[in-house]
Amino acid sequence: MNETILVVDDEKNIVDLIEIYARQQGYATLRAHDGRTGLDLVASASPDLVVLDLMLPVLDGWEVCRQIRAKSDLPIIMLTARDDDVDKIVGLELGADDYMTKPFNPRELMARIKAILRRREGGAVKPADGAALAVIRAQQLLVDPARREVHVAGTEVKLRAKEFDLLLSLLEHKSIVLTREKLLEVVWGFDFAGETRTVDVHVAQLAQAHRGQRSRNRDRVWRGLQAPRVTVKRAMSLRVRLFLSHSLVIAVSLAILALVLGLVLTDFQTRLARVRLSTIASELVLANRRPVNAAQQDSADRFFERVARLANQRSLRAFWLDDDGTILSDSLPGQRATLGVQRLDVSRPPPVSGVDPDIIAIGEFRDARDRVWEYVVAKIRPDILRSDLIAFARPVPAAALTVFDVVEENLFRRIVLSGLIALIVAGVIAALVARSIAQPIQRVALGAAAIAQGHYDQRVTVTGPAEVVELANDFNQMAERVQSAQQRERDFVANVSHELKTPLTSIQGFAQAIRDGAITEESTTRNAGQVIFDEAERLRRLVTGLLDSSRLEAGEASLRRDSVSLNDIARATVPKFELRAEAGGVALRGHYAELPAILADGDRLSQVLVNLIDNALKHTPRGGQVSIETAARRDPRGQRAGVELVVSDTGRGIPPADLPRLFERFYQVDKARAQTQPGSVGLGLSIVKQIVDAHSGRITIQSAPDIGTRVAVWLPTGL
């Protein structure tokens, strides 16, 4: 073999391990510890295969893969600690031929490399006898092994090499159930007893390609939104509820209006009849009030006869009443027996205005035949009658044309038509009002459902009433916090996975190399043992740091508070870094002002200073400067007495977007997690902040790219 393998990984121990097994298999190797160097070696050395880590400095593995695929079909095996299915799908979508997670089996890696190179050298698959391969048809699926083409319903479907090999193997064994292990052996060319999701991911990608949904699912994968669909039992929507509520209010209002209109019309009918009767009675009163001389003056009987005659002409019945309403005379004496009453109520004043002032009472009575009579009582000619009360009555017609009959005959259709038009107009207005209220709330509900399914970038448009606008603003703020929390959680899991799996990979790999006999020379064996020891020590520091951080966060770490001098702590700590600063060409200077003693844990404050100086030296280039300063300073917020410790450097600085997250565990500004110094576990600043918080202090960081960083720690005196 004379193939060359390029290994791109920022962990030297892992590159050494891969080189040991690659040399044993006869492969030449190239190494790169960052993405940019890896791309340069691809262009200059033309390797036959690339083993690519994802979390690389300068350029991450995703970008390296993109740029390689834009120019060539060079085989790529991604080797990383990121084991999430989304990461695997994204890597394969970008064009990786295979995907392995750390810790890994070096022998499995060699088997995968060998299988990929063998298939690449073989090109198109050929039968053993050299004859042309037959086209395979299965319903609407057509596979041409010689051309390595796939068509579904006459449309070509683009598949990557491994997807095509998997499909071809499934078609060639379509009557057989193939296990995952068998597919690994047939398609990938090796037998691995361990657990792997490579087959699952490729089968899923093959199914997506068959459904013609690759582009849509790729977008979903990039957004990390492969969440299960949530089935929700849908109730009546708010818009329908609002519309029905408004419609019900309108219908009830129209019903009440109709009822009130009926009552008003009924009362109006009664009033109208009585007004007409009062008008007739007033005319009779006026007709009999003409002044006469003594020779013409009537007797009481003759006067009542004349009044009765005029009443009969108007179809009225006249009664001469006593002051208490007792009937003295009747214009129809022959029907007196059927009258059934001896006295009329004269105490009820007329309920309508505008009638003659001599009309003093109005009312109804029922006769012996159960007929209803209506009557009015008027004052008339007290100069003749000893009692001046005359009642004019008439029966209420049983089948008379009522006001309702008039309304039904002339106005009913117009009233109904007007009511329908008003109902339609009100319904449209109700629908618009319901929409204006429900639509913004519906957008919030849809946004909440999207977030529940994992679409954490969902935001809603802020429109509608003031309350809905406030709801939308609160929702968007919540969504931002949820998205930020989810991103921090993903980053934390990825960082912990990297920090744990990387040393485990080295320990497991070199131990397996010794066991397999891949390492035979004594010096190489000692080197492998040193790697195992160093990585075990790295794990110990990581576990110790995590436990310490957890105890501080939970408030379980006890602080031995005593009266200490911050200057004494600084003077004892800074000299420990002088040799390292001198070796790195960095000037290390201290400036200490007069300080009061503070009540604090001296060992913990020394730990704070060690972490801050260590970070400053890591990120300050040769020729730069790191300064440690102390000063007495009051807290500007509470005006408490205290001291301040400042560690500043002239390094490359920190981007503003990264400043709020610097105190998160395992967070690093370099997303590819380049370790500028060995032994870093990514917990230093997190522990520093927890120690400062435990002392009721505060820590602030100011930084500008290419200028430097200033970290200030303020602590109260506590005395």
Short mmCIF file of N, CA and C in Angstrom, two decimals, residues 17 20-21 24 104-108 192 506-520 524-525 528-529 532:
data_model
loop_
_atom_site.label_atom_id
_atom_site.label_comp_id
_atom_site.label_asym_id
_atom_site.label_seq_id
_atom_site.Cartn_x
_atom_site.Cartn_y
_atom_site.Cartn_z
N LEU A 17 -1.91 8.10 17.91
CA LEU A 17 -2.54 6.77 17.95
C LEU A 17 -2.94 6.31 16.56
N ILE A 20 0.07 5.21 14.53
CA ILE A 20 0.61 3.89 14.90
C ILE A 20 -0.12 2.80 14.13
N TYR A 21 -1.44 2.84 14.12
CA TYR A 21 -2.22 1.80 13.43
C TYR A 21 -2.13 1.96 11.92
N GLN A 24 1.04 0.46 10.74
CA GLN A 24 0.95 -1.00 10.82
C GLN A 24 0.22 -1.57 9.60
N PHE A 104 -13.16 5.59 20.10
CA PHE A 104 -13.34 4.72 18.95
C PHE A 104 -12.36 3.55 19.03
N ASN A 105 -12.67 2.53 18.26
CA ASN A 105 -11.80 1.37 18.14
C ASN A 105 -10.84 1.61 16.98
N PRO A 106 -9.52 1.73 17.23
CA PRO A 106 -8.59 2.00 16.12
C PRO A 106 -8.66 0.95 15.02
N ARG A 107 -8.90 -0.30 15.38
CA ARG A 107 -8.99 -1.35 14.36
C ARG A 107 -10.23 -1.14 13.49
N GLU A 108 -11.33 -0.70 14.10
CA GLU A 108 -12.53 -0.40 13.31
C GLU A 108 -12.25 0.75 12.34
N PHE A 192 -17.95 -5.33 12.74
CA PHE A 192 -17.72 -4.66 14.02
C PHE A 192 -18.82 -5.09 14.98
N SER A 506 -7.72 8.69 24.10
CA SER A 506 -6.27 8.46 24.16
C SER A 506 -5.94 7.28 25.08
N ILE A 507 -6.57 7.24 26.26
CA ILE A 507 -6.30 6.15 27.21
C ILE A 507 -6.68 4.81 26.60
N GLN A 508 -7.90 4.74 26.06
CA GLN A 508 -8.37 3.49 25.49
C GLN A 508 -7.56 3.10 24.27
N GLY A 509 -7.27 4.08 23.42
CA GLY A 509 -6.55 3.77 22.19
C GLY A 509 -5.15 3.26 22.43
N PHE A 510 -4.38 3.94 23.29
CA PHE A 510 -3.00 3.50 23.53
C PHE A 510 -2.97 2.20 24.33
N ALA A 511 -3.94 2.02 25.24
CA ALA A 511 -4.01 0.74 25.95
C ALA A 511 -4.29 -0.40 24.98
N GLN A 512 -5.19 -0.16 24.02
CA GLN A 512 -5.48 -1.20 23.03
C GLN A 512 -4.27 -1.44 22.13
N ALA A 513 -3.55 -0.36 21.80
CA ALA A 513 -2.36 -0.53 20.95
C ALA A 513 -1.32 -1.42 21.65
N ILE A 514 -1.13 -1.23 22.95
CA ILE A 514 -0.19 -2.08 23.69
C ILE A 514 -0.70 -3.51 23.72
N ARG A 515 -2.01 -3.67 23.97
CA ARG A 515 -2.58 -5.01 24.05
C ARG A 515 -2.52 -5.72 22.70
N ASP A 516 -2.77 -4.99 21.59
CA ASP A 516 -2.77 -5.60 20.26
C ASP A 516 -1.37 -5.84 19.72
N GLY A 517 -0.34 -5.32 20.39
CA GLY A 517 1.02 -5.48 19.89
C GLY A 517 1.38 -4.50 18.80
N ALA A 518 0.52 -3.46 18.63
CA ALA A 518 0.84 -2.45 17.62
C ALA A 518 2.05 -1.63 18.03
N ILE A 519 2.33 -1.58 19.34
CA ILE A 519 3.50 -0.88 19.86
C ILE A 519 4.48 -1.93 20.37
N THR A 520 5.62 -1.96 19.77
CA THR A 520 6.60 -3.01 20.13
C THR A 520 7.89 -2.42 20.70
N THR A 524 8.59 3.58 22.47
CA THR A 524 7.21 3.87 22.09
C THR A 524 6.24 3.42 23.16
N THR A 525 6.57 2.30 23.79
CA THR A 525 5.72 1.80 24.88
C THR A 525 5.73 2.77 26.06
N ALA A 528 3.66 5.66 25.21
CA ALA A 528 2.23 5.35 25.33
C ALA A 528 1.80 5.37 26.79
N GLY A 529 2.66 4.82 27.67
CA GLY A 529 2.34 4.84 29.10
C GLY A 529 2.27 6.25 29.63
N ILE A 532 -1.04 7.76 28.58
CA ILE A 532 -2.12 7.26 29.42
C ILE A 532 -2.11 7.95 30.78
#
